[in-house]
Short mmCIF file of C-alpha atoms in Angstrom, two decimals:
data_model
loop_
_atom_site.label_atom_id
_atom_site.label_comp_id
_atom_site.label_asym_id
_atom_site.label_seq_id
_atom_site.Cartn_x
_atom_site.Cartn_y
_atom_site.Cartn_z
CA MET A 1 99.67 85.77 121.75
CA SER A 2 98.68 89.27 122.98
CA ARG A 3 99.98 90.82 119.74
CA TRP A 4 97.79 88.48 117.70
CA ILE A 5 94.70 89.81 120.07
CA ILE A 6 95.69 93.43 119.33
CA THR A 7 95.84 92.98 116.00
CA LEU A 8 92.63 91.48 115.71
CA LEU A 9 91.08 94.06 117.97
CA ILE A 10 92.44 96.73 115.50
CA ALA A 11 91.29 95.12 112.65
CA SER A 12 87.70 94.58 113.88
CA LEU A 13 87.49 98.01 114.86
CA LEU A 14 88.52 98.97 111.35
CA PHE A 15 85.89 97.09 109.80
CA VAL A 16 83.28 98.05 112.14
CA PHE A 17 84.04 101.55 111.22
CA ILE A 18 84.06 100.80 107.38
CA GLU A 19 80.50 98.81 107.50
CA PHE A 20 79.13 101.37 109.43
CA TYR A 21 79.79 104.11 106.97
CA ALA A 22 78.66 101.75 104.05
CA PHE A 23 75.44 100.81 105.86
CA GLN A 24 74.59 104.60 106.18
CA ALA A 25 74.24 104.76 102.75
CA LEU A 26 72.49 101.58 102.12
CA LYS A 27 70.08 102.89 104.81
CA THR A 28 69.77 106.28 103.19
CA ILE A 29 68.00 104.86 100.10
CA THR A 30 66.06 101.82 101.20
CA LYS A 31 63.96 101.31 103.86
CA ASN A 32 63.61 97.62 103.03
CA LYS A 33 64.52 95.43 106.23
CA TYR A 34 65.14 92.48 104.23
CA ILE A 35 68.05 94.23 102.22
CA LYS A 36 69.41 95.64 105.28
CA TRP A 37 69.62 91.79 106.59
CA VAL A 38 70.78 90.35 103.44
CA TRP A 39 73.72 93.16 103.78
CA ILE A 40 74.74 92.35 107.21
CA ILE A 41 74.88 88.41 106.81
CA LEU A 42 76.75 88.64 103.88
CA ALA A 43 79.41 90.81 105.61
CA VAL A 44 79.14 88.40 108.85
CA VAL A 45 79.73 85.29 106.53
CA VAL A 46 82.62 87.17 104.40
CA TYR A 47 84.59 88.19 107.37
CA GLY A 48 83.92 85.20 109.63
CA ASN A 49 84.86 83.05 106.68
CA PHE A 50 88.13 84.82 106.26
CA LEU A 51 88.74 84.92 110.07
CA TYR A 52 88.08 80.88 110.26
CA THR A 53 90.28 79.92 107.19
CA ILE A 54 93.33 82.29 108.75
CA LEU A 55 92.76 80.42 112.23
CA SER A 56 92.03 76.76 110.90
CA THR A 57 94.98 76.62 108.33
CA PRO A 58 98.23 75.41 109.59
CA ARG A 59 101.21 77.31 108.57
CA SER A 60 102.63 74.01 107.33
CA ALA A 61 100.08 74.13 104.67
CA GLY A 62 101.32 77.13 102.98
CA GLN A 63 98.80 79.23 101.15
CA THR A 64 95.67 76.96 100.24
CA LYS A 65 92.75 77.72 97.75
CA ALA A 66 90.71 77.98 100.53
CA PHE A 67 92.86 81.02 101.71
CA GLN A 68 92.65 82.54 98.22
CA LEU A 69 88.94 82.35 98.15
CA ALA A 70 88.43 83.62 101.29
CA PHE A 71 90.92 86.30 100.59
CA GLY A 72 89.05 86.99 97.02
CA LEU A 73 85.80 87.41 98.56
CA LEU A 74 87.11 89.69 101.31
CA LEU A 75 88.70 91.77 98.92
CA THR A 76 85.46 91.79 96.62
CA PHE A 77 83.26 92.93 99.41
CA LEU A 78 85.73 95.21 101.24
CA ILE A 79 87.31 97.40 98.35
CA PRO A 80 83.45 98.70 97.33
CA LYS A 81 83.04 99.61 100.70
CA LEU A 82 86.24 101.53 101.30
CA VAL A 83 84.81 103.52 97.95
CA MET A 84 81.52 104.05 99.91
CA LEU A 85 83.25 105.22 103.17
CA ALA A 86 85.47 107.90 101.24
CA VAL A 87 82.24 109.19 99.83
CA MET A 88 80.13 109.20 102.79
CA PHE A 89 83.18 110.36 105.18
CA GLY A 90 83.71 113.05 102.86
CA GLU A 91 80.27 114.09 102.80
CA ASP A 92 79.94 114.27 106.40
CA VAL A 93 83.37 116.40 106.62
CA VAL A 94 81.43 119.03 104.50
CA ARG A 95 78.53 118.82 106.73
CA VAL A 96 80.64 119.77 109.63
CA ILE A 97 82.54 122.60 107.92
CA GLN A 98 78.95 123.87 106.98
CA LYS A 99 77.82 123.73 110.48
CA MET A 100 81.21 125.24 111.92
CA ILE A 101 80.61 128.22 109.17
CA SER A 102 77.18 128.42 110.47
CA VAL A 103 78.14 128.86 114.29
CA PHE A 104 80.87 131.58 113.64
CA SER A 105 78.89 133.33 111.01
CA ASN A 106 75.78 133.67 113.55
CA GLY A 107 73.70 132.46 110.66
CA GLU A 108 72.37 129.16 109.26
CA THR A 109 73.56 126.92 106.61
CA LYS A 110 71.38 124.66 105.57
CA PRO A 111 72.75 121.54 103.28
CA LEU A 112 70.45 121.20 100.11
CA ASN A 113 67.42 118.82 100.07
CA GLY A 114 68.21 115.47 99.17
CA ARG A 115 72.02 116.09 99.31
CA ARG A 116 72.61 112.73 101.53
CA GLU A 117 70.46 110.48 99.39
CA PHE A 118 72.13 111.71 96.72
CA VAL A 119 75.67 110.96 98.04
CA SER A 120 74.57 107.77 98.97
CA LYS A 121 73.36 106.82 95.49
CA LEU A 122 76.61 107.94 94.41
CA ALA A 123 78.69 106.14 96.59
CA LEU A 124 76.76 102.75 96.02
CA GLY A 125 77.16 103.57 92.41
CA LEU A 126 80.86 104.15 92.52
CA ALA A 127 81.15 100.97 94.74
CA ALA A 128 79.43 98.79 92.09
CA ILE A 129 82.27 99.53 89.81
CA PRO A 130 84.89 97.63 91.52
CA PHE A 131 82.58 95.14 92.93
CA ALA A 132 81.99 93.97 89.38
CA SER A 133 85.56 94.16 88.42
CA PHE A 134 86.40 91.79 91.28
CA LEU A 135 83.62 89.24 90.59
CA TYR A 136 84.69 89.15 86.77
CA GLY A 137 88.23 89.00 87.81
CA ILE A 138 87.64 85.94 89.65
CA VAL A 139 85.48 84.04 87.56
CA LYS A 140 86.93 85.03 84.21
CA GLY A 141 89.80 87.44 84.74
CA ARG A 142 92.25 85.04 86.34
CA TYR A 143 92.33 82.62 82.87
CA ASN A 144 92.04 85.84 80.19
CA TYR A 145 95.34 85.05 78.90
CA LYS A 146 96.79 87.76 76.38
CA VAL A 147 99.65 87.47 73.74
CA LEU A 148 102.07 90.69 73.95
CA LYS A 149 104.53 91.20 70.94
CA TYR A 150 107.40 93.23 70.72
CA LYS A 151 110.19 93.36 68.31
CA LEU A 152 113.65 94.52 69.59
CA THR A 153 116.35 95.56 67.29
CA PHE A 154 120.14 95.45 68.33
CA LYS A 155 123.09 96.46 66.17
CA ASP A 156 125.32 93.64 67.61
CA LEU A 157 122.95 90.63 67.40
CA PRO A 158 124.51 87.73 65.41
CA ASP A 159 123.16 87.64 61.81
CA ALA A 160 122.51 84.04 62.29
CA PHE A 161 119.97 85.03 64.92
CA ASN A 162 117.95 87.78 63.09
CA GLY A 163 114.41 87.03 63.56
CA LEU A 164 114.92 84.61 66.36
CA THR A 165 111.75 84.51 68.32
CA ILE A 166 111.27 84.19 72.20
CA THR A 167 108.06 82.99 74.00
CA GLN A 168 108.32 84.14 77.70
CA ILE A 169 105.81 82.89 80.38
CA SER A 170 106.36 83.47 84.28
CA ASP A 171 105.08 82.70 87.38
CA ILE A 172 102.76 79.57 86.91
CA HIS A 173 101.83 79.09 90.56
CA ALA A 174 100.53 75.75 89.95
CA GLY A 175 98.98 75.42 93.38
CA SER A 176 96.17 78.15 92.25
CA PHE A 177 95.09 76.60 89.14
CA THR A 178 91.53 75.04 89.55
CA SER A 179 90.32 74.36 85.85
CA LYS A 180 92.09 72.44 83.63
CA GLU A 181 90.58 73.03 80.41
CA LYS A 182 91.28 77.16 81.05
CA VAL A 183 95.32 76.17 81.46
CA GLN A 184 95.02 73.80 78.56
CA TYR A 185 93.69 76.83 76.68
CA GLY A 186 96.53 78.73 77.71
CA ILE A 187 99.03 76.08 77.00
CA ASP A 188 97.82 76.15 73.41
CA MET A 189 97.80 79.85 72.83
CA ILE A 190 101.80 79.23 73.92
CA ASN A 191 102.32 76.67 71.37
CA GLU A 192 100.51 78.59 68.74
CA GLN A 193 103.29 81.25 68.69
CA LYS A 194 105.62 78.76 67.44
CA SER A 195 108.48 80.37 69.06
CA ASP A 196 112.20 79.31 68.47
CA VAL A 197 112.84 79.23 72.19
CA ILE A 198 110.36 79.41 75.36
CA LEU A 199 111.76 80.89 78.49
CA PHE A 200 110.24 80.30 81.99
CA THR A 201 111.18 83.05 84.82
CA GLY A 202 110.33 81.13 87.84
CA ASP A 203 107.59 80.53 90.47
CA ILE A 204 106.40 77.29 89.31
CA VAL A 205 104.50 76.44 92.73
CA ASN A 206 103.38 78.56 95.48
CA ASN A 207 104.78 76.45 98.25
CA LYS A 208 105.38 72.70 97.50
CA ALA A 209 106.18 70.51 94.42
CA THR A 210 103.32 68.09 94.64
CA GLU A 211 101.33 71.18 93.43
CA MET A 212 102.61 70.38 90.00
CA ASP A 213 101.94 66.67 89.79
CA ASP A 214 98.62 67.37 88.06
CA TRP A 215 99.92 69.80 85.61
CA ILE A 216 103.23 68.07 84.28
CA GLU A 217 101.53 66.16 81.40
CA MET A 218 99.90 69.52 80.28
CA PHE A 219 103.20 71.74 80.53
CA LYS A 220 105.43 68.92 79.00
CA LYS A 221 103.75 69.22 75.76
CA LEU A 222 104.89 72.99 75.38
CA GLN A 223 107.37 73.12 72.33
CA ALA A 224 110.09 75.08 71.10
CA PRO A 225 112.71 73.79 68.50
CA LEU A 226 115.93 75.57 70.18
CA GLY A 227 114.84 74.48 73.55
CA LYS A 228 113.13 75.42 76.86
CA PHE A 229 114.80 77.09 79.82
CA SER A 230 113.73 78.30 82.95
CA VAL A 231 114.99 79.80 86.46
CA LEU A 232 113.63 79.56 89.88
CA GLY A 233 111.44 82.35 91.59
CA ASN A 234 111.12 82.92 95.27
CA HIS A 235 108.24 80.78 95.94
CA ASP A 236 110.21 77.88 94.94
CA TYR A 237 112.47 77.79 97.90
CA GLY A 238 109.93 77.08 100.25
CA ASP A 239 110.46 80.03 102.35
CA TYR A 240 106.65 80.95 102.81
CA THR A 241 105.72 77.32 104.42
CA LYS A 242 106.38 76.52 108.07
CA TRP A 243 108.14 72.99 107.63
CA LYS A 244 108.45 70.40 110.39
CA ALA A 245 111.72 69.99 109.79
CA THR A 246 114.82 71.51 107.72
CA ALA A 247 115.07 68.12 105.79
CA GLU A 248 111.45 68.32 104.79
CA LYS A 249 112.10 72.02 103.16
CA LYS A 250 115.37 70.37 101.42
CA ASN A 251 113.54 67.95 99.96
CA ASN A 252 110.64 69.78 98.60
CA PHE A 253 113.18 72.27 97.21
CA GLN A 254 114.91 69.46 95.55
CA ALA A 255 111.63 67.85 94.34
CA ILE A 256 110.62 71.32 92.73
CA LYS A 257 114.09 71.52 90.74
CA GLU A 258 113.26 68.03 89.38
CA VAL A 259 109.81 69.26 87.99
CA HIS A 260 111.68 71.45 85.62
CA PRO A 261 113.25 68.37 83.53
CA LYS A 262 109.89 66.48 83.75
CA ILE A 263 108.13 69.18 81.68
CA GLY A 264 111.16 69.23 79.22
CA PHE A 265 112.80 72.75 80.82
CA ASP A 266 116.67 73.09 81.08
CA LEU A 267 116.76 74.63 84.73
CA LEU A 268 119.54 76.98 85.11
CA LEU A 269 120.85 77.64 88.25
CA ASN A 270 123.67 80.31 88.13
CA GLU A 271 124.76 78.99 84.68
CA ASN A 272 124.22 79.57 81.03
CA ARG A 273 123.70 77.69 77.89
CA VAL A 274 124.84 78.58 74.37
CA LEU A 275 123.06 78.35 71.30
CA GLU A 276 124.94 78.22 68.00
CA LYS A 277 123.90 78.84 64.38
CA ASP A 278 126.25 79.05 61.48
CA GLY A 279 129.12 79.50 63.34
CA GLN A 280 127.58 82.23 65.38
CA ARG A 281 126.00 81.95 69.07
CA ILE A 282 123.96 83.82 71.41
CA ALA A 283 123.79 83.14 75.40
CA ILE A 284 120.71 82.34 77.58
CA VAL A 285 121.87 83.13 81.38
CA GLY A 286 120.06 81.84 84.27
CA VAL A 287 120.37 83.24 87.85
CA GLU A 288 118.85 81.67 90.81
CA ASN A 289 116.35 84.33 92.58
CA TRP A 290 117.77 87.65 93.64
CA GLY A 291 115.30 90.23 95.23
CA LYS A 292 115.80 93.52 96.98
CA GLY A 293 115.32 92.97 100.57
CA PHE A 294 115.39 89.23 100.62
CA ASN A 295 116.42 85.92 99.14
CA GLN A 296 119.58 86.80 97.27
CA SER A 297 120.63 83.51 95.59
CA GLY A 298 121.48 84.82 91.99
CA ASP A 299 125.22 85.19 91.39
CA LEU A 300 125.61 86.96 87.74
CA LYS A 301 129.21 86.35 87.76
CA LYS A 302 128.98 82.67 88.29
CA ALA A 303 126.09 82.43 85.77
CA SER A 304 127.96 83.91 83.19
CA LYS A 305 131.18 81.99 83.63
CA GLY A 306 132.77 80.94 80.04
CA LEU A 307 131.30 83.85 78.49
CA GLU A 308 132.89 86.96 76.76
CA LYS A 309 131.71 90.62 77.17
CA GLU A 310 130.73 90.56 73.50
CA ASP A 311 128.54 87.55 73.39
CA PHE A 312 125.07 88.58 72.89
CA LYS A 313 123.10 87.80 76.42
CA ILE A 314 119.64 87.05 77.23
CA LEU A 315 119.25 87.09 81.17
CA MET A 316 116.62 85.01 83.02
CA THR A 317 116.09 86.74 86.54
CA HIS A 318 112.86 86.40 88.22
CA ASP A 319 112.52 89.57 90.23
CA PRO A 320 113.05 92.66 88.19
CA SER A 321 114.87 94.61 91.17
CA HIS A 322 117.79 92.48 90.20
CA TRP A 323 117.99 94.31 86.89
CA GLU A 324 117.33 97.88 88.90
CA TYR A 325 119.75 97.20 91.43
CA GLN A 326 122.63 95.07 89.59
CA VAL A 327 122.13 93.87 85.94
CA LYS A 328 121.51 97.26 84.06
CA ASN A 329 124.76 98.92 85.04
CA ASP A 330 126.88 95.89 84.77
CA ASN A 331 129.68 96.32 82.14
CA PHE A 332 129.40 92.84 81.09
CA ASN A 333 126.50 93.88 79.02
CA TYR A 334 123.24 91.88 79.21
CA HIS A 335 121.19 92.61 76.37
CA LEU A 336 117.68 91.63 77.20
CA THR A 337 116.48 90.60 80.37
CA LEU A 338 113.40 88.61 81.32
CA SER A 339 111.68 88.72 84.72
CA GLY A 340 108.17 88.37 86.49
CA HIS A 341 107.42 88.30 89.81
CA THR A 342 105.28 91.50 90.35
CA HIS A 343 101.96 89.88 88.77
CA GLY A 344 101.23 93.73 87.95
CA LEU A 345 99.63 92.97 91.49
CA GLN A 346 96.81 91.37 89.41
CA MET A 347 95.07 94.56 89.46
CA GLY A 348 95.21 97.71 87.78
CA ILE A 349 94.13 99.66 84.78
CA GLU A 350 95.94 99.46 81.48
CA ILE A 351 94.99 101.13 78.22
CA PRO A 352 97.49 100.11 75.74
CA GLY A 353 99.89 102.54 74.49
CA VAL A 354 97.79 105.58 76.69
CA PHE A 355 97.69 104.73 80.20
CA LYS A 356 99.11 102.06 82.61
CA TRP A 357 98.57 102.12 86.56
CA SER A 358 98.92 99.38 89.28
CA PRO A 359 99.86 99.71 92.96
CA SER A 360 102.67 97.59 92.19
CA GLN A 361 104.40 100.52 90.60
CA TYR A 362 104.94 102.15 94.11
CA VAL A 363 106.91 98.88 94.96
CA TYR A 364 108.62 98.08 91.79
CA LYS A 365 110.37 100.66 89.19
CA GLN A 366 110.07 98.09 86.60
CA TRP A 367 106.62 96.36 87.19
CA ALA A 368 105.13 95.20 83.95
CA GLY A 369 106.03 95.30 80.38
CA LEU A 370 109.09 96.40 78.54
CA TYR A 371 111.64 99.00 79.82
CA ASN A 372 114.92 100.42 78.16
CA GLU A 373 117.77 101.83 79.69
CA PHE A 374 121.32 102.25 78.77
CA GLY A 375 120.31 100.32 75.20
CA ARG A 376 119.71 97.44 77.65
CA PHE A 377 116.00 96.22 77.69
CA ILE A 378 114.06 94.35 80.42
CA ASN A 379 110.86 92.77 80.11
CA VAL A 380 108.57 92.25 83.15
CA ASN A 381 105.94 89.42 82.17
CA ARG A 382 102.58 89.86 84.24
CA GLY A 383 102.61 86.30 85.00
CA PHE A 384 100.72 83.06 83.60
CA GLY A 385 98.95 82.22 87.03
CA TYR A 386 98.06 83.96 89.80
CA HIS A 387 98.79 83.99 93.58
CA ALA A 388 97.04 85.31 96.90
CA PHE A 389 93.90 86.67 95.09
CA PRO A 390 92.48 84.33 92.79
CA GLY A 391 91.72 86.75 90.04
CA ARG A 392 93.07 89.23 87.89
CA VAL A 393 91.34 93.11 87.36
CA GLY A 394 92.70 94.86 84.44
CA ILE A 395 96.01 93.17 84.72
CA TRP A 396 95.38 89.86 82.63
CA PRO A 397 97.71 86.90 82.61
CA GLU A 398 100.38 87.33 79.86
CA ILE A 399 102.05 85.53 77.50
CA THR A 400 105.31 87.41 76.19
CA VAL A 401 106.70 87.10 72.54
CA ILE A 402 109.49 89.06 71.70
CA GLU A 403 111.41 89.05 68.08
CA LEU A 404 115.13 89.61 67.60
CA GLU A 405 116.19 91.78 64.50
CA LYS A 406 119.70 92.99 63.52
CA GLY A 407 119.88 96.45 62.98
CA ALA A 408 119.92 99.93 64.48
CA ALA A 409 118.95 99.75 68.12
CA ASN A 410 115.45 100.64 69.34
CA ALA A 411 115.28 104.19 70.61
#
């Protein structure tokens, strides 16, 4: 208990420090007491709601929509104030330096007239950018589905599968959805691709199998003539919920595995399936979750049983760290790996073909999009759903379409 009290005290002091500097900017540019009181009341409501949600939600409930909303509002109001803090604190540092110069030079260094007001307006202007972005991310961005298409060429692709199309989706996180109309729009976009195969790379729920109950009929309408295959993600194991008994967690895990056939997906648990055409074949390999530093149930050797090194292989593994630490250097040669997990942190900046940045890149070497090493590829899907923060800012929900082509390998 004492640790919680200390943590709460430190967090409170930090928030007070941030609010103090943000409020200084507001006071500098307006004397209207009503605006000031609205500012203060909003801060109290946002912080109070987050604290209440944390303290009132039992761990057995897992991550709830109420938590996501509270966390989303906290970020929406806090991130802009951090921007204001950086600007205002920076200006204070300059003033201190000027004062020190004045003292040591026996002279007087006066700040420019109106500088404080200018800096305050600058701080508020800059803060408005993330504030508007986060609001858009919550209201619109979380369902702003994008279709990203790639064509990959392999010299050893069997001729019969030249032109094979794959649609990859990942990280459904059904417990976060709030709009059947918007999710149906995403499902329709997937079916519009008319791909030969649909591959789902894990995290069908946040915590519990029941989260999918309202969405089964919708997702079972996904269509692919050569099959729909899936694997588990880290959230599918129930490790982020405090269960009343071990048996309850075990039953939930079994129920999550049973959801996959209910929506027409063949769940691969460290196993593979072979697609045959005109006497030729390719393999779909699916491992359980393998993540650097936590759950490592994935077993490549077991999943590849019965296959040959020369077989063309498409590997599904939820966490891209698996590719980095095991798959890409494996001599058994997994031609194409499909992962998800990172969500691109659901926030960042992307200008296609020009610039791509997210805090996620400081955790994962492969965090969003297509990567190629040793002639082997991995695509890290940004996710169909969302988790924790109930929105997306600059990193949109993704439907990936990959076409395989026979020919000289991609550079």
